[in-house]
Amino acid sequence: MTAIKNNKILRRVLFTVLVLIVQELGKAIVLPTINIADAQASLRHYSFYQFLAATTGGQFTTPTLLSIGLAPYMTGMILLQAVRLLDIDAINNMPKRVESTVQRLAMLVIGFLQALQLVYFIRKEILPGKMIAGMSVNFIVSVLLLVAGTMFVCWLADMNSEYGAGGLGFMLMPSLISATPRILMQGQGLGTPGMIFTPKLIAIIAVVCIIFVFTTVWINKAERRLVIKRPMISSDFESSNLPIRVLAAGSMPLMFSTSVFIIPRYLVAYGAKGSTIEFVEKYFSLDNIYGVTGYCLIVLLLGSAFAFMNVQPEQIAKSLKKSGDYIAGFIPGDVTRKYISHEVITVSFIGNVYLTVSCGLPLILGLYFDNVSNLSFLFSNVIIMVTILDNVVDQFRAMYSSQHYDLLHPTKR
């Protein structure tokens, strides 16, 4: 026990293991207000939501307490970052407590809407119960249980960020790993067929994945470094670097591209008819060139948006001007902001093209060759896992350095 208490890394790892165990147990607690077998059969028709749940730590094969997963947490966090880009003083100067409250209210609203959607899909499988104002009590209870479950797992994510390792990202790993074989075998429900595995195909996929992992790690580490001058310091540290990663958006475009792409399909799910269904099936399905092109454009646009959210050129320019530092050759203020924004667009475009080609090329080839389309979602999951694990490794390195750093190490004589 003393060894655990004195080892910060081990404590964090054990805490994360405990969080993952609790999370997986929560995914096994089935909602008591539904007919399980019939609900599972109904949800098989919504395989594209199963793919979406895999990238947000949810579980859409069986309605359980934690089926919604971390989608409200991730969406609320992104909405807050997007609002910050507006550079409104009232928002930028918001106290942490108020900011946290606003984010949780957003999570609650998003969680309620997603819970309502899931229960609506399985409404015919809800067990008979008392009626209140024309609505089944079991329907209401199912929604409330799902909302409570997603708020609980969001709290777990906060606790893991503070006391564990890997933060939010590591909590997505179990669902990503478990969903990948299913997506390859069944497809993701947007027009792509499943795969029939053979020993030869498995060997080819394994080799391709190994090459793809190494390529993604290299791309993820690549960065453009802007030289920052520090005029108030006269030493070896008078210059520093502002790194802009090629994958400035990380894997977020791939996490959210499917959810954006399937928004029009909500209309079909809620009973749209006629020409609306025909339009959605043509332009928001991945079995034709129109849908694949639209999907690739969404990935590219989300990549640019998330790159700006993650780098935040406006805030960097303000911080440099306030501290007296500057980028060599550029006047502090608006000129610096424009330069950083230009570099973000240029550098991140390479990474965004890599993301788009990784998921788009297999979809295009899949229109002409069998058993290729679903490699798109295999590559997407691999990129997500690589970026998550890379962040975890960086975090462990920082913790190890802090534990073994000795400022006043005596010189041996």
PDB file of N, CA and C in Angstrom, residues 248-324:
ATOM      1  N   ALA A 248      -3.757  19.073 -36.379  1.00  0.00           N
ATOM      2  CA  ALA A 248      -4.182  20.036 -35.356  1.00  0.00           C
ATOM      3  C   ALA A 248      -5.578  19.725 -34.845  1.00  0.00           C
ATOM      4  N   ALA A 249      -6.412  19.136 -35.673  1.00  0.00           N
ATOM      5  CA  ALA A 249      -7.781  18.782 -35.270  1.00  0.00           C
ATOM      6  C   ALA A 249      -7.837  17.472 -34.496  1.00  0.00           C
ATOM      7  N   GLY A 250      -6.709  16.755 -34.438  1.00  0.00           N
ATOM      8  CA  GLY A 250      -6.722  15.448 -33.785  1.00  0.00           C
ATOM      9  C   GLY A 250      -7.622  14.487 -34.543  1.00  0.00           C
ATOM     10  N   SER A 251      -8.331  13.653 -33.796  1.00  0.00           N
ATOM     11  CA  SER A 251      -9.251  12.691 -34.419  1.00  0.00           C
ATOM     12  C   SER A 251     -10.704  13.141 -34.305  1.00  0.00           C
ATOM     13  N   MET A 252     -10.928  14.374 -33.809  1.00  0.00           N
ATOM     14  CA  MET A 252     -12.288  14.849 -33.595  1.00  0.00           C
ATOM     15  C   MET A 252     -13.133  14.868 -34.871  1.00  0.00           C
ATOM     16  N   PRO A 253     -12.583  15.243 -36.044  1.00  0.00           N
ATOM     17  CA  PRO A 253     -13.415  15.199 -37.254  1.00  0.00           C
ATOM     18  C   PRO A 253     -13.995  13.820 -37.533  1.00  0.00           C
ATOM     19  N   LEU A 254     -13.218  12.767 -37.267  1.00  0.00           N
ATOM     20  CA  LEU A 254     -13.702  11.411 -37.512  1.00  0.00           C
ATOM     21  C   LEU A 254     -14.731  10.991 -36.471  1.00  0.00           C
ATOM     22  N   MET A 255     -14.594  11.504 -35.243  1.00  0.00           N
ATOM     23  CA  MET A 255     -15.562  11.181 -34.197  1.00  0.00           C
ATOM     24  C   MET A 255     -16.938  11.768 -34.494  1.00  0.00           C
ATOM     25  N   PHE A 256     -16.945  12.951 -35.113  1.00  0.00           N
ATOM     26  CA  PHE A 256     -18.205  13.663 -35.284  1.00  0.00           C
ATOM     27  C   PHE A 256     -18.703  13.688 -36.722  1.00  0.00           C
ATOM     28  N   SER A 257     -17.900  13.234 -37.674  1.00  0.00           N
ATOM     29  CA  SER A 257     -18.334  13.293 -39.078  1.00  0.00           C
ATOM     30  C   SER A 257     -19.580  12.450 -39.313  1.00  0.00           C
ATOM     31  N   THR A 258     -19.630  11.262 -38.707  1.00  0.00           N
ATOM     32  CA  THR A 258     -20.788  10.399 -38.912  1.00  0.00           C
ATOM     33  C   THR A 258     -22.039  10.999 -38.303  1.00  0.00           C
ATOM     34  N   SER A 259     -21.914  11.600 -37.095  1.00  0.00           N
ATOM     35  CA  SER A 259     -23.088  12.190 -36.443  1.00  0.00           C
ATOM     36  C   SER A 259     -23.631  13.355 -37.261  1.00  0.00           C
ATOM     37  N   VAL A 260     -22.738  14.145 -37.878  1.00  0.00           N
ATOM     38  CA  VAL A 260     -23.187  15.243 -38.746  1.00  0.00           C
ATOM     39  C   VAL A 260     -23.823  14.672 -40.016  1.00  0.00           C
ATOM     40  N   PHE A 261     -23.207  13.639 -40.571  1.00  0.00           N
ATOM     41  CA  PHE A 261     -23.679  13.053 -41.827  1.00  0.00           C
ATOM     42  C   PHE A 261     -25.071  12.442 -41.687  1.00  0.00           C
ATOM     43  N   ILE A 262     -25.382  11.885 -40.522  1.00  0.00           N
ATOM     44  CA  ILE A 262     -26.663  11.191 -40.374  1.00  0.00           C
ATOM     45  C   ILE A 262     -27.775  12.091 -39.847  1.00  0.00           C
ATOM     46  N   ILE A 263     -27.499  13.376 -39.623  1.00  0.00           N
ATOM     47  CA  ILE A 263     -28.557  14.269 -39.134  1.00  0.00           C
ATOM     48  C   ILE A 263     -29.791  14.225 -40.041  1.00  0.00           C
ATOM     49  N   PRO A 264     -29.636  14.297 -41.382  1.00  0.00           N
ATOM     50  CA  PRO A 264     -30.841  14.215 -42.229  1.00  0.00           C
ATOM     51  C   PRO A 264     -31.599  12.900 -42.091  1.00  0.00           C
ATOM     52  N   ARG A 265     -30.893  11.837 -41.690  1.00  0.00           N
ATOM     53  CA  ARG A 265     -31.567  10.547 -41.556  1.00  0.00           C
ATOM     54  C   ARG A 265     -32.501  10.519 -40.361  1.00  0.00           C
ATOM     55  N   TYR A 266     -32.324  11.474 -39.437  1.00  0.00           N
ATOM     56  CA  TYR A 266     -33.286  11.597 -38.344  1.00  0.00           C
ATOM     57  C   TYR A 266     -34.688  11.815 -38.903  1.00  0.00           C
ATOM     58  N   LEU A 267     -34.784  12.560 -40.011  1.00  0.00           N
ATOM     59  CA  LEU A 267     -36.089  12.833 -40.613  1.00  0.00           C
ATOM     60  C   LEU A 267     -36.766  11.535 -41.039  1.00  0.00           C
ATOM     61  N   VAL A 268     -35.960  10.649 -41.637  1.00  0.00           N
ATOM     62  CA  VAL A 268     -36.492   9.359 -42.059  1.00  0.00           C
ATOM     63  C   VAL A 268     -36.895   8.529 -40.846  1.00  0.00           C
ATOM     64  N   ALA A 269     -36.047   8.547 -39.803  1.00  0.00           N
ATOM     65  CA  ALA A 269     -36.323   7.763 -38.599  1.00  0.00           C
ATOM     66  C   ALA A 269     -37.599   8.220 -37.922  1.00  0.00           C
ATOM     67  N   TYR A 270     -37.924   9.516 -38.025  1.00  0.00           N
ATOM     68  CA  TYR A 270     -39.124  10.039 -37.371  1.00  0.00           C
ATOM     69  C   TYR A 270     -40.323  10.096 -38.309  1.00  0.00           C
ATOM     70  N   GLY A 271     -40.260   9.363 -39.416  1.00  0.00           N
ATOM     71  CA  GLY A 271     -41.444   9.184 -40.227  1.00  0.00           C
ATOM     72  C   GLY A 271     -41.598  10.108 -41.416  1.00  0.00           C
ATOM     73  N   ALA A 272     -40.521  10.666 -41.945  1.00  0.00           N
ATOM     74  CA  ALA A 272     -40.626  11.497 -43.139  1.00  0.00           C
ATOM     75  C   ALA A 272     -41.041  10.634 -44.334  1.00  0.00           C
ATOM     76  N   LYS A 273     -41.658  11.265 -45.337  1.00  0.00           N
ATOM     77  CA  LYS A 273     -42.182  10.491 -46.467  1.00  0.00           C
ATOM     78  C   LYS A 273     -41.826  11.151 -47.794  1.00  0.00           C
ATOM     79  N   GLY A 274     -42.077  10.418 -48.863  1.00  0.00           N
ATOM     80  CA  GLY A 274     -41.998  10.963 -50.203  1.00  0.00           C
ATOM     81  C   GLY A 274     -40.607  11.351 -50.647  1.00  0.00           C
ATOM     82  N   SER A 275     -40.538  12.544 -51.246  1.00  0.00           N
ATOM     83  CA  SER A 275     -39.284  13.014 -51.857  1.00  0.00           C
ATOM     84  C   SER A 275     -38.180  13.214 -50.831  1.00  0.00           C
ATOM     85  N   THR A 276     -38.549  13.483 -49.572  1.00  0.00           N
ATOM     86  CA  THR A 276     -37.535  13.665 -48.524  1.00  0.00           C
ATOM     87  C   THR A 276     -36.736  12.395 -48.330  1.00  0.00           C
ATOM     88  N   ILE A 277     -37.416  11.261 -48.295  1.00  0.00           N
ATOM     89  CA  ILE A 277     -36.737   9.973 -48.129  1.00  0.00           C
ATOM     90  C   ILE A 277     -35.818   9.707 -49.318  1.00  0.00           C
ATOM     91  N   GLU A 278     -36.305   9.975 -50.521  1.00  0.00           N
ATOM     92  CA  GLU A 278     -35.492   9.746 -51.714  1.00  0.00           C
ATOM     93  C   GLU A 278     -34.229  10.612 -51.699  1.00  0.00           C
ATOM     94  N   PHE A 279     -34.366  11.876 -51.289  1.00  0.00           N
ATOM     95  CA  PHE A 279     -33.224  12.780 -51.234  1.00  0.00           C
ATOM     96  C   PHE A 279     -32.190  12.298 -50.225  1.00  0.00           C
ATOM     97  N   VAL A 280     -32.668  11.909 -49.037  1.00  0.00           N
ATOM     98  CA  VAL A 280     -31.768  11.455 -47.972  1.00  0.00           C
ATOM     99  C   VAL A 280     -31.067  10.172 -48.380  1.00  0.00           C
ATOM    100  N   GLU A 281     -31.805   9.242 -48.963  1.00  0.00           N
ATOM    101  CA  GLU A 281     -31.213   7.974 -49.362  1.00  0.00           C
ATOM    102  C   GLU A 281     -30.171   8.153 -50.459  1.00  0.00           C
ATOM    103  N   LYS A 282     -30.340   9.182 -51.289  1.00  0.00           N
ATOM    104  CA  LYS A 282     -29.396   9.398 -52.380  1.00  0.00           C
ATOM    105  C   LYS A 282     -28.144  10.120 -51.927  1.00  0.00           C
ATOM    106  N   TYR A 283     -28.318  11.188 -51.134  1.00  0.00           N
ATOM    107  CA  TYR A 283     -27.194  12.058 -50.807  1.00  0.00           C
ATOM    108  C   TYR A 283     -26.600  11.807 -49.420  1.00  0.00           C
ATOM    109  N   PHE A 284     -27.236  10.981 -48.610  1.00  0.00           N
ATOM    110  CA  PHE A 284     -26.716  10.713 -47.276  1.00  0.00           C
ATOM    111  C   PHE A 284     -26.625   9.217 -47.021  1.00  0.00           C
ATOM    112  N   SER A 285     -26.165   8.527 -48.032  1.00  0.00           N
ATOM    113  CA  SER A 285     -25.874   7.103 -47.943  1.00  0.00           C
ATOM    114  C   SER A 285     -24.525   6.881 -48.612  1.00  0.00           C
ATOM    115  N   LEU A 286     -23.782   5.914 -48.125  1.00  0.00           N
ATOM    116  CA  LEU A 286     -22.423   5.709 -48.619  1.00  0.00           C
ATOM    117  C   LEU A 286     -22.323   4.633 -49.690  1.00  0.00           C
ATOM    118  N   ASP A 287     -23.446   4.335 -50.342  1.00  0.00           N
ATOM    119  CA  ASP A 287     -23.414   3.353 -51.421  1.00  0.00           C
ATOM    120  C   ASP A 287     -23.432   4.019 -52.792  1.00  0.00           C
ATOM    121  N   ASN A 288     -23.193   5.349 -52.826  1.00  0.00           N
ATOM    122  CA  ASN A 288     -23.136   6.056 -54.103  1.00  0.00           C
ATOM    123  C   ASN A 288     -22.130   7.201 -54.000  1.00  0.00           C
ATOM    124  N   ILE A 289     -21.704   7.714 -55.140  1.00  0.00           N
ATOM    125  CA  ILE A 289     -20.640   8.716 -55.167  1.00  0.00           C
ATOM    126  C   ILE A 289     -21.079  10.035 -54.557  1.00  0.00           C
ATOM    127  N   TYR A 290     -22.381  10.349 -54.600  1.00  0.00           N
ATOM    128  CA  TYR A 290     -22.861  11.600 -54.021  1.00  0.00           C
ATOM    129  C   TYR A 290     -22.707  11.586 -52.499  1.00  0.00           C
ATOM    130  N   GLY A 291     -23.114  10.487 -51.898  1.00  0.00           N
ATOM    131  CA  GLY A 291     -23.003  10.382 -50.444  1.00  0.00           C
ATOM    132  C   GLY A 291     -21.557  10.349 -49.981  1.00  0.00           C
ATOM    133  N   VAL A 292     -20.709   9.612 -50.696  1.00  0.00           N
ATOM    134  CA  VAL A 292     -19.290   9.525 -50.327  1.00  0.00           C
ATOM    135  C   VAL A 292     -18.627  10.893 -50.440  1.00  0.00           C
ATOM    136  N   THR A 293     -18.928  11.626 -51.505  1.00  0.00           N
ATOM    137  CA  THR A 293     -18.369  12.976 -51.677  1.00  0.00           C
ATOM    138  C   THR A 293     -18.810  13.897 -50.544  1.00  0.00           C
ATOM    139  N   GLY A 294     -20.102  13.835 -50.204  1.00  0.00           N
ATOM    140  CA  GLY A 294     -20.605  14.661 -49.102  1.00  0.00           C
ATOM    141  C   GLY A 294     -19.935  14.320 -47.783  1.00  0.00           C
ATOM    142  N   TYR A 295     -19.734  13.024 -47.536  1.00  0.00           N
ATOM    143  CA  TYR A 295     -19.085  12.591 -46.303  1.00  0.00           C
ATOM    144  C   TYR A 295     -17.645  13.104 -46.233  1.00  0.00           C
ATOM    145  N   CYS A 296     -16.917  13.021 -47.345  1.00  0.00           N
ATOM    146  CA  CYS A 296     -15.529  13.496 -47.373  1.00  0.00           C
ATOM    147  C   CYS A 296     -15.460  15.008 -47.136  1.00  0.00           C
ATOM    148  N   LEU A 297     -16.389  15.750 -47.715  1.00  0.00           N
ATOM    149  CA  LEU A 297     -16.420  17.200 -47.506  1.00  0.00           C
ATOM    150  C   LEU A 297     -16.687  17.536 -46.047  1.00  0.00           C
ATOM    151  N   ILE A 298     -17.547  16.761 -45.396  1.00  0.00           N
ATOM    152  CA  ILE A 298     -17.833  16.988 -43.974  1.00  0.00           C
ATOM    153  C   ILE A 298     -16.576  16.771 -43.140  1.00  0.00           C
ATOM    154  N   VAL A 299     -15.834  15.697 -43.431  1.00  0.00           N
ATOM    155  CA  VAL A 299     -14.581  15.432 -42.709  1.00  0.00           C
ATOM    156  C   VAL A 299     -13.604  16.590 -42.896  1.00  0.00           C
ATOM    157  N   LEU A 300     -13.479  17.072 -44.134  1.00  0.00           N
ATOM    158  CA  LEU A 300     -12.546  18.157 -44.437  1.00  0.00           C
ATOM    159  C   LEU A 300     -12.941  19.446 -43.715  1.00  0.00           C
ATOM    160  N   LEU A 301     -14.213  19.782 -43.733  1.00  0.00           N
ATOM    161  CA  LEU A 301     -14.686  21.010 -43.084  1.00  0.00           C
ATOM    162  C   LEU A 301     -14.568  20.917 -41.567  1.00  0.00           C
ATOM    163  N   LEU A 302     -14.913  19.761 -40.998  1.00  0.00           N
ATOM    164  CA  LEU A 302     -14.775  19.585 -39.550  1.00  0.00           C
ATOM    165  C   LEU A 302     -13.315  19.651 -39.134  1.00  0.00           C
ATOM    166  N   GLY A 303     -12.423  19.138 -39.984  1.00  0.00           N
ATOM    167  CA  GLY A 303     -11.000  19.214 -39.684  1.00  0.00           C
ATOM    168  C   GLY A 303     -10.532  20.649 -39.549  1.00  0.00           C
ATOM    169  N   SER A 304     -10.962  21.517 -40.457  1.00  0.00           N
ATOM    170  CA  SER A 304     -10.587  22.934 -40.381  1.00  0.00           C
ATOM    171  C   SER A 304     -11.170  23.596 -39.139  1.00  0.00           C
ATOM    172  N   ALA A 305     -12.431  23.287 -38.843  1.00  0.00           N
ATOM    173  CA  ALA A 305     -13.088  23.900 -37.682  1.00  0.00           C
ATOM    174  C   ALA A 305     -12.412  23.481 -36.378  1.00  0.00           C
ATOM    175  N   PHE A 306     -12.138  22.183 -36.224  1.00  0.00           N
ATOM    176  CA  PHE A 306     -11.524  21.699 -34.990  1.00  0.00           C
ATOM    177  C   PHE A 306     -10.070  22.161 -34.868  1.00  0.00           C
ATOM    178  N   ALA A 307      -9.387  22.344 -35.997  1.00  0.00           N
ATOM    179  CA  ALA A 307      -8.020  22.859 -35.943  1.00  0.00           C
ATOM    180  C   ALA A 307      -8.001  24.249 -35.317  1.00  0.00           C
ATOM    181  N   PHE A 308      -8.924  25.107 -35.724  1.00  0.00           N
ATOM    182  CA  PHE A 308      -8.996  26.447 -35.144  1.00  0.00           C
ATOM    183  C   PHE A 308      -9.421  26.398 -33.681  1.00  0.00           C
ATOM    184  N   MET A 309     -10.326  25.482 -33.337  1.00  0.00           N
ATOM    185  CA  MET A 309     -10.756  25.350 -31.942  1.00  0.00           C
ATOM    186  C   MET A 309      -9.597  24.931 -31.046  1.00  0.00           C
ATOM    187  N   ASN A 310      -8.773  24.016 -31.541  1.00  0.00           N
ATOM    188  CA  ASN A 310      -7.682  23.491 -30.721  1.00  0.00           C
ATOM    189  C   ASN A 310      -6.514  24.467 -30.607  1.00  0.00           C
ATOM    190  N   VAL A 311      -6.201  25.183 -31.690  1.00  0.00           N
ATOM    191  CA  VAL A 311      -5.059  26.099 -31.666  1.00  0.00           C
ATOM    192  C   VAL A 311      -5.437  27.464 -31.111  1.00  0.00           C
ATOM    193  N   GLN A 312      -6.615  27.980 -31.511  1.00  0.00           N
ATOM    194  CA  GLN A 312      -7.119  29.281 -31.061  1.00  0.00           C
ATOM    195  C   GLN A 312      -6.121  30.427 -31.337  1.00  0.00           C
ATOM    196  N   PRO A 313      -5.923  30.770 -32.615  1.00  0.00           N
ATOM    197  CA  PRO A 313      -4.983  31.838 -32.976  1.00  0.00           C
ATOM    198  C   PRO A 313      -5.277  33.170 -32.295  1.00  0.00           C
ATOM    199  N   GLU A 314      -6.560  33.494 -32.133  1.00  0.00           N
ATOM    200  CA  GLU A 314      -6.932  34.765 -31.504  1.00  0.00           C
ATOM    201  C   GLU A 314      -6.371  34.865 -30.095  1.00  0.00           C
ATOM    202  N   GLN A 315      -6.540  33.792 -29.309  1.00  0.00           N
ATOM    203  CA  GLN A 315      -6.070  33.802 -27.925  1.00  0.00           C
ATOM    204  C   GLN A 315      -4.545  33.816 -27.846  1.00  0.00           C
ATOM    205  N   ILE A 316      -3.894  33.089 -28.750  1.00  0.00           N
ATOM    206  CA  ILE A 316      -2.425  33.066 -28.764  1.00  0.00           C
ATOM    207  C   ILE A 316      -1.876  34.458 -29.074  1.00  0.00           C
ATOM    208  N   ALA A 317      -2.460  35.132 -30.069  1.00  0.00           N
ATOM    209  CA  ALA A 317      -2.007  36.474 -30.441  1.00  0.00           C
ATOM    210  C   ALA A 317      -2.179  37.448 -29.282  1.00  0.00           C
ATOM    211  N   LYS A 318      -3.296  37.351 -28.587  1.00  0.00           N
ATOM    212  CA  LYS A 318      -3.536  38.230 -27.438  1.00  0.00           C
ATOM    213  C   LYS A 318      -2.541  37.952 -26.320  1.00  0.00           C
ATOM    214  N   SER A 319      -2.285  36.676 -26.074  1.00  0.00           N
ATOM    215  CA  SER A 319      -1.359  36.294 -25.007  1.00  0.00           C
ATOM    216  C   SER A 319       0.056  36.777 -25.308  1.00  0.00           C
ATOM    217  N   LEU A 320       0.488  36.640 -26.558  1.00  0.00           N
ATOM    218  CA  LEU A 320       1.824  37.099 -26.941  1.00  0.00           C
ATOM    219  C   LEU A 320       1.952  38.615 -26.777  1.00  0.00           C
ATOM    220  N   LYS A 321       0.931  39.335 -27.204  1.00  0.00           N
ATOM    221  CA  LYS A 321       0.972  40.796 -27.099  1.00  0.00           C
ATOM    222  C   LYS A 321       0.994  41.244 -25.645  1.00  0.00           C
ATOM    223  N   LYS A 322       0.234  40.548 -24.811  1.00  0.00           N
ATOM    224  CA  LYS A 322       0.169  40.902 -23.394  1.00  0.00           C
ATOM    225  C   LYS A 322       1.493  40.637 -22.691  1.00  0.00           C
ATOM    226  N   SER A 323       2.178  39.548 -23.071  1.00  0.00           N
ATOM    227  CA  SER A 323       3.442  39.185 -22.415  1.00  0.00           C
ATOM    228  C   SER A 323       4.646  39.935 -22.991  1.00  0.00           C
ATOM    229  N   GLY A 324       4.458  40.591 -24.134  1.00  0.00           N
ATOM    230  CA  GLY A 324       5.570  41.299 -24.765  1.00  0.00           C
ATOM    231  C   GLY A 324       6.366  40.452 -25.738  1.00  0.00           C
TER     232      GLY A 324
END
